[in-house]
GROMACS .gro file of C-alpha atoms in nm:
model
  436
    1UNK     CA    1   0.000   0.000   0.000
    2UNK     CA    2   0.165   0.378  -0.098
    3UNK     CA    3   0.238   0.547   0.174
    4UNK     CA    4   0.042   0.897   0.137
    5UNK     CA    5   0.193   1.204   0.299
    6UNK     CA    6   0.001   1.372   0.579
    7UNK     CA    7  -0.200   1.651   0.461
    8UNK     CA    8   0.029   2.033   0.597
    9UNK     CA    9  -0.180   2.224   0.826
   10UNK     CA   10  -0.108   2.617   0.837
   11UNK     CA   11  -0.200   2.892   1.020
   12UNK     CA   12  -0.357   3.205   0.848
   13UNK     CA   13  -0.516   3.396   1.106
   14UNK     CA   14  -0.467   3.552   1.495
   15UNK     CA   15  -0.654   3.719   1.769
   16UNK     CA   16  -0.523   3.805   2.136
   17UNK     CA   17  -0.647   3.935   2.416
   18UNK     CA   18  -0.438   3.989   2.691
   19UNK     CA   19  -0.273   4.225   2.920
   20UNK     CA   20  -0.035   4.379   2.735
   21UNK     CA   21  -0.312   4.489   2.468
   22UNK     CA   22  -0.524   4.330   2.262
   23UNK     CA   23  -0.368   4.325   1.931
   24UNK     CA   24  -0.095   4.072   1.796
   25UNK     CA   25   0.140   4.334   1.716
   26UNK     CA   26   0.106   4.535   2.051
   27UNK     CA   27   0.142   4.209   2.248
   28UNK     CA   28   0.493   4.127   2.065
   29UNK     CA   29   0.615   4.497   2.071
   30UNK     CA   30   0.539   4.498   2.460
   31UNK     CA   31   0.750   4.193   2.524
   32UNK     CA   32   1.039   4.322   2.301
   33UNK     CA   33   1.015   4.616   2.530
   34UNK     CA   34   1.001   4.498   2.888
   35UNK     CA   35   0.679   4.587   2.929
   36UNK     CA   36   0.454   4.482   3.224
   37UNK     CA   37   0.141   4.357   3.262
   38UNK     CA   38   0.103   4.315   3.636
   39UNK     CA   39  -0.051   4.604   3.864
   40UNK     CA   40  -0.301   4.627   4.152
   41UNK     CA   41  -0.628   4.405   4.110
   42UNK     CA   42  -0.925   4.536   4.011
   43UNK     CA   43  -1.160   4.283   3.995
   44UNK     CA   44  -1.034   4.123   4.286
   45UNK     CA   45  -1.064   4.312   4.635
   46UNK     CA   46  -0.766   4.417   4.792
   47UNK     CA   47  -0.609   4.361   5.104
   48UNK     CA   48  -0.804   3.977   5.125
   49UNK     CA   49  -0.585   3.767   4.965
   50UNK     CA   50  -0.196   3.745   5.012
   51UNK     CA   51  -0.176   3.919   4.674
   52UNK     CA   52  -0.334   4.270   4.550
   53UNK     CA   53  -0.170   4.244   4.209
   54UNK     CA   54  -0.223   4.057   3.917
   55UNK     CA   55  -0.205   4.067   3.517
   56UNK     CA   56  -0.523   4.194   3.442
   57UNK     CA   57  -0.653   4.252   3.017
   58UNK     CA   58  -0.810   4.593   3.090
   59UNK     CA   59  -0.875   4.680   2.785
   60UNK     CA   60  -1.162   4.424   2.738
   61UNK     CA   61  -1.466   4.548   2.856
   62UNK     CA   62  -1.658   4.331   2.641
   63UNK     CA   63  -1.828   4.598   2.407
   64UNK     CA   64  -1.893   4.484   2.073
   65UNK     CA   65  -1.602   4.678   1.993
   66UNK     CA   66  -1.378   4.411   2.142
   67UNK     CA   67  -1.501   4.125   1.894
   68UNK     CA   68  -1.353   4.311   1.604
   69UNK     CA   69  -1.529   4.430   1.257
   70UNK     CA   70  -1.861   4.252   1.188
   71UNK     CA   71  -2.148   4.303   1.021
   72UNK     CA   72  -2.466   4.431   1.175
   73UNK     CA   73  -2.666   4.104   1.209
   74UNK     CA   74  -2.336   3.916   1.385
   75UNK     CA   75  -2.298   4.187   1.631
   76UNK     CA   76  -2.662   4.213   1.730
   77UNK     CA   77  -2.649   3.798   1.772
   78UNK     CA   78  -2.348   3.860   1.978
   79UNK     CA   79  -2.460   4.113   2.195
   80UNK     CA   80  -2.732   3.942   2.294
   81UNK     CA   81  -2.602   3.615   2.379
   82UNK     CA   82  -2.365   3.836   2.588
   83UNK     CA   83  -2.610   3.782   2.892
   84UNK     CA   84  -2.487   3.407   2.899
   85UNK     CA   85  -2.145   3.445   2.879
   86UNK     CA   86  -1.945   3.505   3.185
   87UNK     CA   87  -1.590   3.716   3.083
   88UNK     CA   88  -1.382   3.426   3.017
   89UNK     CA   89  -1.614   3.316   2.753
   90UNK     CA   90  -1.681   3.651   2.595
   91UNK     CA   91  -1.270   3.691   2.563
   92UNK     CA   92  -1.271   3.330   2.400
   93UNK     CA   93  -1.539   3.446   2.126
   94UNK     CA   94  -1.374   3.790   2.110
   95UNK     CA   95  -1.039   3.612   1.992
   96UNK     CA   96  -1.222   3.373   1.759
   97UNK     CA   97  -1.368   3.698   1.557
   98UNK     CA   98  -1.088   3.873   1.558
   99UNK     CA   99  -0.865   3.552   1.425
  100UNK     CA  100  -1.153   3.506   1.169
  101UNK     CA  101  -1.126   3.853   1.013
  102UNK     CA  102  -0.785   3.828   1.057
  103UNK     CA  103  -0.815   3.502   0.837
  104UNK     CA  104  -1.041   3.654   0.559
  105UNK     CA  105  -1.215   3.338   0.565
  106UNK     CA  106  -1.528   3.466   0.540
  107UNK     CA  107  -1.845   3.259   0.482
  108UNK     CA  108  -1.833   3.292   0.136
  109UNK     CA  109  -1.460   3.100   0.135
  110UNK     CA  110  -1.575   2.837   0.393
  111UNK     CA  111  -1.761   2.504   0.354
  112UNK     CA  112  -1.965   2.570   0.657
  113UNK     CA  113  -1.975   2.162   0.702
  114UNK     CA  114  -1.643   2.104   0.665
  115UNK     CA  115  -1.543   2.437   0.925
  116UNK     CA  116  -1.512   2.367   1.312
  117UNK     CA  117  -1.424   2.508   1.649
  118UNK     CA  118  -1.198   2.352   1.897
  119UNK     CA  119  -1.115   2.516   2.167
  120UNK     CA  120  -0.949   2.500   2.514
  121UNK     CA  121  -1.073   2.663   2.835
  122UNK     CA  122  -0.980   2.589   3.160
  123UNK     CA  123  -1.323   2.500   3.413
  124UNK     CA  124  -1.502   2.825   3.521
  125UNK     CA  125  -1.629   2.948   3.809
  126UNK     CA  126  -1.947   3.097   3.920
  127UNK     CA  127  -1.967   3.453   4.053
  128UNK     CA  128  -2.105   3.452   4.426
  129UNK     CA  129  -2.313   3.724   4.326
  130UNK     CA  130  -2.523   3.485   4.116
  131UNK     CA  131  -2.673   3.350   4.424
  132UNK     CA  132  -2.639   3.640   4.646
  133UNK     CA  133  -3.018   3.725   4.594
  134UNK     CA  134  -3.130   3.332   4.703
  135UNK     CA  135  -2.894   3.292   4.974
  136UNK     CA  136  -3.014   3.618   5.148
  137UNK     CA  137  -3.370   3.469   5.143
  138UNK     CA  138  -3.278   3.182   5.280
  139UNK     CA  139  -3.119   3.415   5.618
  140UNK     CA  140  -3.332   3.376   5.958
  141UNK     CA  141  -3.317   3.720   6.186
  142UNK     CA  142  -2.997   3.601   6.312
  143UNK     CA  143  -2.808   3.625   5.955
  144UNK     CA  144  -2.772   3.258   5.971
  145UNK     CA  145  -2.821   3.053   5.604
  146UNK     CA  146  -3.110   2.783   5.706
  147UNK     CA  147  -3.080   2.553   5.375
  148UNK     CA  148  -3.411   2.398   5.399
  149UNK     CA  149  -3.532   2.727   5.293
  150UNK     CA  150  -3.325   2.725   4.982
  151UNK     CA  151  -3.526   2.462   4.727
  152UNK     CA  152  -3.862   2.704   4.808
  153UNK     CA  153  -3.705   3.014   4.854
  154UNK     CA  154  -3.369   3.084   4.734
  155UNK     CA  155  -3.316   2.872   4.477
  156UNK     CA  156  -3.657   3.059   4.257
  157UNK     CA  157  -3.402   3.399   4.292
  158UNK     CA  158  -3.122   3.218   4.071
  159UNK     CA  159  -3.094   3.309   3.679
  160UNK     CA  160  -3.253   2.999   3.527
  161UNK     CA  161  -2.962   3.023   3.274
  162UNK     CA  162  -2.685   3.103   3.485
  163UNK     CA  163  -2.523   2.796   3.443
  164UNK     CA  164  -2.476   2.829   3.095
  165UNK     CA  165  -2.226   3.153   3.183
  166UNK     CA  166  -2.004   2.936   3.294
  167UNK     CA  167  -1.943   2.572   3.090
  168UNK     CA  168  -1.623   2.534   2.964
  169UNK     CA  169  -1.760   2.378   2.639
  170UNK     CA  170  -1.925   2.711   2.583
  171UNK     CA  171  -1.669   2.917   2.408
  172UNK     CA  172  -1.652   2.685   2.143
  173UNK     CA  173  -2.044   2.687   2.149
  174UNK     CA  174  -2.116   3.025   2.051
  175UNK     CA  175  -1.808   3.052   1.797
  176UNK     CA  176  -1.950   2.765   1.588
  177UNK     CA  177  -2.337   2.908   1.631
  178UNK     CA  178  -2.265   3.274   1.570
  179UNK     CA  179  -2.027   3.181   1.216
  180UNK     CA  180  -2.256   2.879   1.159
  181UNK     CA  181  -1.935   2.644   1.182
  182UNK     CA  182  -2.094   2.275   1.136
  183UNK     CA  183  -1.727   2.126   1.158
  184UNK     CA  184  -1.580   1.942   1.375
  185UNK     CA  185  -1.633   2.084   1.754
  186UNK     CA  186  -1.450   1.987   2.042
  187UNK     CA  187  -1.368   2.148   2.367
  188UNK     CA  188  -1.012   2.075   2.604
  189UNK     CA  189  -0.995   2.127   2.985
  190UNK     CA  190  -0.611   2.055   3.099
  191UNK     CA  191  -0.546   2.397   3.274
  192UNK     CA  192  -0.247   2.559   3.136
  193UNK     CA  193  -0.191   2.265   2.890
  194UNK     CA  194  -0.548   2.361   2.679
  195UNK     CA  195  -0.355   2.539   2.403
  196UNK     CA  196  -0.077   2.293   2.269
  197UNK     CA  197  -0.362   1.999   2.308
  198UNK     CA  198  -0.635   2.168   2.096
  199UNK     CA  199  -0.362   2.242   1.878
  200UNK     CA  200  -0.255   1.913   1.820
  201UNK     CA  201  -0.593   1.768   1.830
  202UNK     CA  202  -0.694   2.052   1.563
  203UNK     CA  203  -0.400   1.890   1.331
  204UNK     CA  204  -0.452   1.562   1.362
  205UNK     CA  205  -0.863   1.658   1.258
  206UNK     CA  206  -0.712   1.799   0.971
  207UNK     CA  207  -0.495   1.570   0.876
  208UNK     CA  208  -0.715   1.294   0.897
  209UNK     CA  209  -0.969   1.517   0.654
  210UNK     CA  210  -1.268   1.531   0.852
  211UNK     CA  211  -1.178   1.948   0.849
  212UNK     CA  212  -1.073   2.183   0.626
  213UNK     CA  213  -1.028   2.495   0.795
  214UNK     CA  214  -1.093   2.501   1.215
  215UNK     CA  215  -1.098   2.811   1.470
  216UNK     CA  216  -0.842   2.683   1.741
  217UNK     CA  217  -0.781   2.885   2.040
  218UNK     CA  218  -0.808   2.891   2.444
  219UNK     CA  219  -0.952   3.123   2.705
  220UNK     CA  220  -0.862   3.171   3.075
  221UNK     CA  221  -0.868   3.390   3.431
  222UNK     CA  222  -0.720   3.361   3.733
  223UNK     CA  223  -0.877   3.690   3.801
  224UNK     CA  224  -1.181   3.600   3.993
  225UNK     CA  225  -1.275   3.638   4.372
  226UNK     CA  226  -1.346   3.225   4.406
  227UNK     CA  227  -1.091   3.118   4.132
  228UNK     CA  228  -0.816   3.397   4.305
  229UNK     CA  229  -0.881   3.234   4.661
  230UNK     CA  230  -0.861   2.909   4.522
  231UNK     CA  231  -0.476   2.995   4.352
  232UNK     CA  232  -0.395   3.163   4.653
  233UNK     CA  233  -0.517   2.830   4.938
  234UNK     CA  234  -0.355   2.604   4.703
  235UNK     CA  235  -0.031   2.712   4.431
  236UNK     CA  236   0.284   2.933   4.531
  237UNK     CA  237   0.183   3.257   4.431
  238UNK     CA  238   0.454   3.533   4.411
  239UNK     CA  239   0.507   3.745   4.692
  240UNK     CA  240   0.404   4.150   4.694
  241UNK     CA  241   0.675   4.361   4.605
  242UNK     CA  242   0.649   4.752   4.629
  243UNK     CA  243   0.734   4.720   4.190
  244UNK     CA  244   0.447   4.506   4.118
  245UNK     CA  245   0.624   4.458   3.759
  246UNK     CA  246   0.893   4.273   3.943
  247UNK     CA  247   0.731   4.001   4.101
  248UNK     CA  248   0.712   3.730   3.818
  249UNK     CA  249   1.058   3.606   3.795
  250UNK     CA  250   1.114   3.317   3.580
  251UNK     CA  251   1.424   3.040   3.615
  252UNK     CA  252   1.582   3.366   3.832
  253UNK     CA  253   1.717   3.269   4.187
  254UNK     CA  254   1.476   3.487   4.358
  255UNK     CA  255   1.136   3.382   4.242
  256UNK     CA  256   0.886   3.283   4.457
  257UNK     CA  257   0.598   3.214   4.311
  258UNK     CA  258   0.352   3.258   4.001
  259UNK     CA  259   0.191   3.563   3.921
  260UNK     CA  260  -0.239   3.550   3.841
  261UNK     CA  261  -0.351   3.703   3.528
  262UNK     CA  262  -0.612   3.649   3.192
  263UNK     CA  263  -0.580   3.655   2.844
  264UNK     CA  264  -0.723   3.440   2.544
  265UNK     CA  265  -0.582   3.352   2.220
  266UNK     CA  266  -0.733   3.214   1.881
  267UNK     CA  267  -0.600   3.099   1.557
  268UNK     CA  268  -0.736   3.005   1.240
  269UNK     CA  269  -0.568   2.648   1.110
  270UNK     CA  270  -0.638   2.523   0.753
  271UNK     CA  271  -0.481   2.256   0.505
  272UNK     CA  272  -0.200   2.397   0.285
  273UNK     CA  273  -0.439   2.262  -0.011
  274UNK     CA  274  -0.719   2.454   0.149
  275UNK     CA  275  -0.532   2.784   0.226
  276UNK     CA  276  -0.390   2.796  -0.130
  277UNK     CA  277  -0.687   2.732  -0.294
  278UNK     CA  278  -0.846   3.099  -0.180
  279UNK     CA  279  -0.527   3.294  -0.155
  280UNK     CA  280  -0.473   3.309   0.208
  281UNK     CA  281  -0.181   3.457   0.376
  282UNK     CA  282   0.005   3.234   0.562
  283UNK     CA  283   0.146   3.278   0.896
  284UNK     CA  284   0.303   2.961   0.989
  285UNK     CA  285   0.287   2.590   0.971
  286UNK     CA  286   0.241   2.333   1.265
  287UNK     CA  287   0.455   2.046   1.230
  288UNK     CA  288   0.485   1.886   1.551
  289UNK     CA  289   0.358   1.799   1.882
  290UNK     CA  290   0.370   1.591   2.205
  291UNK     CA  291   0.073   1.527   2.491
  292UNK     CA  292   0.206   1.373   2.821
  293UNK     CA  293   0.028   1.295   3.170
  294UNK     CA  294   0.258   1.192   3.446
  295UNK     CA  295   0.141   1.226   3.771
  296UNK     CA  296   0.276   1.221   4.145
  297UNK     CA  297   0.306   0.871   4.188
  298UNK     CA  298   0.550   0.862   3.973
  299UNK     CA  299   0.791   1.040   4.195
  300UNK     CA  300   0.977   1.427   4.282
  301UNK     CA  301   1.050   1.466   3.934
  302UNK     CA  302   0.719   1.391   3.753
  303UNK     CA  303   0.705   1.778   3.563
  304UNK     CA  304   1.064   1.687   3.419
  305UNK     CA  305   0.968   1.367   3.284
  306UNK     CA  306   0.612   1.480   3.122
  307UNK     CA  307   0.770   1.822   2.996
  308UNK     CA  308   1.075   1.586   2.838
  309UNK     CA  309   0.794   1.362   2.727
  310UNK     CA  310   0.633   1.640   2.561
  311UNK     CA  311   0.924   1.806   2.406
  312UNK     CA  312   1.047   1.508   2.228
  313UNK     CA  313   0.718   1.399   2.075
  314UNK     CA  314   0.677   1.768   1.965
  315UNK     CA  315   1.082   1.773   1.848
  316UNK     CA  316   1.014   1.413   1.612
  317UNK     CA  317   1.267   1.361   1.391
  318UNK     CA  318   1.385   1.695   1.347
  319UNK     CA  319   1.738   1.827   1.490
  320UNK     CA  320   1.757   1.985   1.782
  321UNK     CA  321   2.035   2.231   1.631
  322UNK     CA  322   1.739   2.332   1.434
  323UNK     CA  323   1.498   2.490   1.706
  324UNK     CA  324   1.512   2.831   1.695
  325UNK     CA  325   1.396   2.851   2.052
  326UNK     CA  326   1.189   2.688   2.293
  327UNK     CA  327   0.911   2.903   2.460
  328UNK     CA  328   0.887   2.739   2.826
  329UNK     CA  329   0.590   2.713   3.072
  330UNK     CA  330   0.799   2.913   3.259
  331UNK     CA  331   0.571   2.923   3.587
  332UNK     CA  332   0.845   3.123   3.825
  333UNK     CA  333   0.729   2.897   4.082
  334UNK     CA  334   1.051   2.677   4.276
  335UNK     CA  335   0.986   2.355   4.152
  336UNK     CA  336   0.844   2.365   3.815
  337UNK     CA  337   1.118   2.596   3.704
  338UNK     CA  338   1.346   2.393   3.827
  339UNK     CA  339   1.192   2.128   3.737
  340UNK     CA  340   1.114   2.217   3.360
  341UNK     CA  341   1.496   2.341   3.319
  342UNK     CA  342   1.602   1.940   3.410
  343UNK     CA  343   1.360   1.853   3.099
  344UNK     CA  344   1.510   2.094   2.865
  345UNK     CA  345   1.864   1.969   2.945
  346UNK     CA  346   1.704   1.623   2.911
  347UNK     CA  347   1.584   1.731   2.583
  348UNK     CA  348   1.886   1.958   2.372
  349UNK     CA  349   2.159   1.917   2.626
  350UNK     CA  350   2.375   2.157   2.837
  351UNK     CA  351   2.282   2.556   2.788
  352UNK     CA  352   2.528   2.638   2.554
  353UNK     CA  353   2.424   2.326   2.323
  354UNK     CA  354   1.995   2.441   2.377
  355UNK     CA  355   1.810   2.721   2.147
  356UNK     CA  356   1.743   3.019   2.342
  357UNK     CA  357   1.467   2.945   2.611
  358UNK     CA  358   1.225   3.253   2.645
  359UNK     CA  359   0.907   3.256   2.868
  360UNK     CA  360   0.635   3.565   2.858
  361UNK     CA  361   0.508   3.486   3.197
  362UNK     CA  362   0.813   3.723   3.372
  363UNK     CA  363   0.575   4.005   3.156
  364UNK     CA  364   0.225   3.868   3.262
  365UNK     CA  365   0.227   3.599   3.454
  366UNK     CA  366   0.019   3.216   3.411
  367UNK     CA  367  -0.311   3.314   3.211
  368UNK     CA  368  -0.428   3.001   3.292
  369UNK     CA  369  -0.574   2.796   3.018
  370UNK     CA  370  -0.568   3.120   2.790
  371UNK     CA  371  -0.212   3.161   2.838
  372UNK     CA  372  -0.033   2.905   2.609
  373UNK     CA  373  -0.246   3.020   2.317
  374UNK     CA  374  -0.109   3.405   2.384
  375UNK     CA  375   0.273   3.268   2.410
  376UNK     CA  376   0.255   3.045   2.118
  377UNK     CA  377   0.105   3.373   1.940
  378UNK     CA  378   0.373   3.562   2.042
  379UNK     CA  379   0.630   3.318   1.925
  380UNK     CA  380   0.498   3.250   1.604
  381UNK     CA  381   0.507   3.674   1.529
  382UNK     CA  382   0.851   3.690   1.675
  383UNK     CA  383   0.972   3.435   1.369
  384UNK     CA  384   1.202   3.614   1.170
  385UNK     CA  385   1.296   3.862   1.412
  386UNK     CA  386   1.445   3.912   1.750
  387UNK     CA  387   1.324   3.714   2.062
  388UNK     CA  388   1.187   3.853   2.332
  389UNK     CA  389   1.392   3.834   2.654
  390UNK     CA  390   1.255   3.682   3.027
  391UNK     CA  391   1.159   3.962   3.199
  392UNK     CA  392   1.284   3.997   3.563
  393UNK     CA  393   1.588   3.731   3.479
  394UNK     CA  394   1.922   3.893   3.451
  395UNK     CA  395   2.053   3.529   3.448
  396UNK     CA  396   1.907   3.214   3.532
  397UNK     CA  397   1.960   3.018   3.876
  398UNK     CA  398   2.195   2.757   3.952
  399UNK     CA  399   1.931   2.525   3.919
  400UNK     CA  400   1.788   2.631   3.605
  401UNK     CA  401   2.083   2.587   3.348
  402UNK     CA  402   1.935   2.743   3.068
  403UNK     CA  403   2.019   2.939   2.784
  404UNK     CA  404   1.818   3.199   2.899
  405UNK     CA  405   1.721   3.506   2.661
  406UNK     CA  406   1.816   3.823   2.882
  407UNK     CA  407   1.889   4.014   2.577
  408UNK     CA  408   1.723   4.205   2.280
  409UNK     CA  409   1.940   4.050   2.045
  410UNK     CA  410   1.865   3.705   2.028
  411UNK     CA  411   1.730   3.579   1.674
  412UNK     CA  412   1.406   3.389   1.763
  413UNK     CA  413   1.464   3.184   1.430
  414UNK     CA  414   1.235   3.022   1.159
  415UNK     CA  415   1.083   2.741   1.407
  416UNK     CA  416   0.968   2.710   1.820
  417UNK     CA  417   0.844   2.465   2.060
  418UNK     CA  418   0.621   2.583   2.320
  419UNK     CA  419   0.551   2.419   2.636
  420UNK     CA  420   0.297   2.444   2.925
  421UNK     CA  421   0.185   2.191   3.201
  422UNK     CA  422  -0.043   2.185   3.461
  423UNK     CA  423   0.042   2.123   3.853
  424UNK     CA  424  -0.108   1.762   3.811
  425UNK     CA  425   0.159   1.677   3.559
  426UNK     CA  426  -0.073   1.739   3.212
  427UNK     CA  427   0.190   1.873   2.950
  428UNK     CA  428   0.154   1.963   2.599
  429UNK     CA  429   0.386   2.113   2.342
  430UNK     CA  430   0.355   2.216   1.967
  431UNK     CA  431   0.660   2.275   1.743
  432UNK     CA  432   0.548   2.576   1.500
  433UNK     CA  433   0.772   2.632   1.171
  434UNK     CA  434   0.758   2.947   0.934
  435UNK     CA  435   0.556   2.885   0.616
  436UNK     CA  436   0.844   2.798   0.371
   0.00000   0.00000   0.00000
C-alpha cells in the first residue's frame, strides 16, 4: 500500500487578548520592550488575599467593539447572547472573531460543514453574586443561612440560565453558532496545557480530513474572587513587592511564586491545499507535537519527565540544532522551574548546546488555560525577528541551566516549541515552523 503524505496544516489567522493589549502586534512589541502587565487588582478586592496584584486585560470590557469588525446582524447575535457568557467566555469568542477577520475566511470562502471550532478553556467558576439574591432569602433574623429554605425560597431567585455563563464547552459553542461552523467541535480542559492539546488535536482533525479549515484557540482567568482564593489556598503565588512589575521572575534565583492574570488567544488552522486554494496569507505551519500525563506517583520529578515527554514527541525527527527557541511554561514557581529546566537539558543538552529558552510569563504571569495560546502567538510573530527576553531574569539560577534570553538581540529563528503543564503533571507542546 503507498504510503500517502500527511495533509500540511497552516496557520492564516490571529486574535489576542491579553494584558499587554489586545492586538498581535502590541502584544509582541510589549514583550520586546520589557513591558509589564502586572498592577493592583481590580476585579479582585484588595487587602483579602496574600496578593493585591495581578495581570489583568483591561482593555476588554466586552463591548462589541472588542469582537472586532462585523457586520450588523453578527454583532446584534453577539450582543445578545452576551447575557450568557461570563468574561472568560466573551474573551474566547472575542479572539475567535478577531482571528476570523484576521483570516479573511469569510463565509463565502468556507464550507460551513467542513469548518469547526476547537477550543481549550480551563473550568469556570461561578460569581457569588449569582446567588447572592437566594442565599439572602434563605437568612433567619440572626443572619444565619437555614438551607431547607433554599429549594422554596432561594433557589426561585437564581438566573434559570446562569449555568450556561459558565461551561467550559461554551466558548466553542457560541463561535461555531454565531459563524454557523458545522465542523468538527470539540472542547479541552487541561489547565495551562489547553492550548498545545487543541492544537494538536486541531491537526490531527485535519490531517485525517474530517476538516478543512478550524478556529483553534483557548480562554482563561485567574482573576476572579473564588478562582483567586482558590490559587492563593492552594499554588505558590509570588510574593508583593512595592514594583508590582517585578514580582514574576522566571528560572531567576529569587522567584517565589507565580503571578495570576487572563488573556485568550485564537488561531485560524487550515490545510495547505485549502489555504492555497483561496489565496490566504500564511502565517506559519504546525509540524509537531507531544501530549504527556505523568502524575505524582511517579515520583519528585514527575514535571521533568512529562515536559521531556512532551518536548520530544513535539521535536520528532527533526534536529535539535534546528529549534530556533523553545518558549517554556515558565511558571516562576521553585519547583516547576526547576523542574522544567532538568527537561530541557534532558531534551537539547547543556545551555550552551539548547536554542534560546524565552518565557512571557516574567511580563504577565500564568493566564491560565488562555495563556499558552497568547505565548505560542507571540512566538509565532517573533519568527524572523528578534526574541523577546525573560523579563525579571538577569541570568538564570543555579538550578535552572538554561540558555536563557536576557537580551534584545537574540534571533528567535524560523521554528519554536512551546511548552505548558499543569500542577497535576498534564503537558503539551507544539513545534510551529515558518511557512516555507
Amino acid at each position: 500500500m503507498e504510503n500517502v503524505p500527511s495533509p500540511r496544516v497552516v496557520i492564516t489567522g490571529l486574535g489576542v487578548v491579553t494584558p499587554l493589549g489586545n492586538e498581535t502586534d502590541r502584544l509582541v512589541a510589549g514583550l520586546r520592550d520589557r513591558t509589564s502587565g502586572v498592577a493592583p487588582l481590580t476585579q479582585v478586592p484588595q487587602n483579602v488575599l496574600s496578593i493585591n496584584h495581578g495581570a489583568e486585560a483591561r482593555e476588554f470590557t466586552g463591548d462589541i467593539d472588542d469582537y472586532g469588525p462585523m457586520d450588523k446582524k453578527l454583532q446584534r447575535t453577539i450582543r445578545k447572547g452576551s447575557k450568557v457568557m461570563c468574561r472568560e467566555i466573551e474573551m474566547g469568542v472575542a479572539v475567535a472573531q478577531l482571528a476570523l477577520t484576521d483570516s479573511g475566511l469569510g463565509p463565502d470562502q468556507r464550507d460551513r460543514d467542513r469548518t469547526g471550532v476547537i477550543y481549550g478553556c480551563d473550568y469556570i467558576m461561578s460569581l457569588p453574586e449569582e446567588f447572592a439574591s437566594g442565599i439572602k432569602k434563605c437568612l433567619d433574623e440572626n443572619g444565619t443561612f437555614q438551607f431547607d429554605r433554599w429549594g422554596q425560597q432561594g433557589k426561585p431567585e437564581v438566573n434559570p440560565l446562569w449555568l450556561l455563563k459558565y461551561l467550559p464547552n461554551m466558548p466553542a459553542s457560541h463561535i461555531a453558532i454565531y459563524n454557523d461552523l458545522r465542523g468538527p467541535n470539540n472542547s479541552i480542559t487541561v489547565r495551562e496545557a489547553s492550548a498545545g492539546a487543541a492544537l494538536a488535536e486541531a491537526y490531527s482533525t485535519i490531517a485525517r480530513g474530517h476538516a478543512d479549515a478550524l478556529v483553534v484557540g483557548s480562554t482563561g482567568s485567574r482573576i476572579h474572587t473564588l478562582r483567586s482564593l482558590h490559587a492563593d489556598m492552594q499554588e505558590e503565588l509570588a510574593s508583593n513587592r512595592e514594583d508590582p512589575t517585578k514580582m514574576s521572575r522566571p528560572f531567576s534565583a529569587d522567584r517565589d511564586g507565580s503571578v495570576l492574570g487572563e488573556g485568550a488567544g485564537a488561531m485560524v488552522c487550515e490545510s495547505l491545499e485549502h489555504a492555497q486554494a483561496r489565496g490566504a496569507n500564511i502565517l506559519g505551519e504546525i509540524v509537531g507535537y507531544g501530549s504527556s500525563a505523568v502524575g505524582p506517583a511517579f515520583g519528585p520529578t514527575f514535571l521533568q519527565t512529562a515536559l521531556a515527554n512532551v518536548m520530544r514527541s513535539a521535536l520528532g525527527k527533526e534536529s535539535p540544532s534546528a529549534i530556533g527557541h523553545v518558549h517554556a511554561h515558565g511558571l516562576a514557581t521553585p519547583q516547576c522551574d526547576a523542574q522544567e529546566a532538568a527537561a530541557i537539558v534532558d531534551v537539547f543538552g547543556p545551555a550552551d548546546e539548547q536554542p534560546p529558552v524565552t518565557t512571557a510569563k516574567g511580563h504577565f504571569g500564568n493566564l491560565g488555560a488562555g495563556g499558552g495560546m497568547v505565548e505560542i502567538i507571540a512566538s509565532l510573530k517573533a519568527l524572523g525577528g528578534n526574541l523577546f527576553p525573560i523579563l525579571n531574569c538577569q541570568s538564570p539560577a543555579d538550578d535552572c541551566p538554561i540558555n536563557a534570553c536576557v537580551d534584545d538581540s537574540t534571533p528567535a529563528g524560523s521554528q519554536f516549541i512551546n511548552v505548558n503543564i499543569t500542577p497535576q503533571g498534564q503537558a503539551s507542546a507544539i513545534r510551529i515552523q515558518a511557512f516555507q
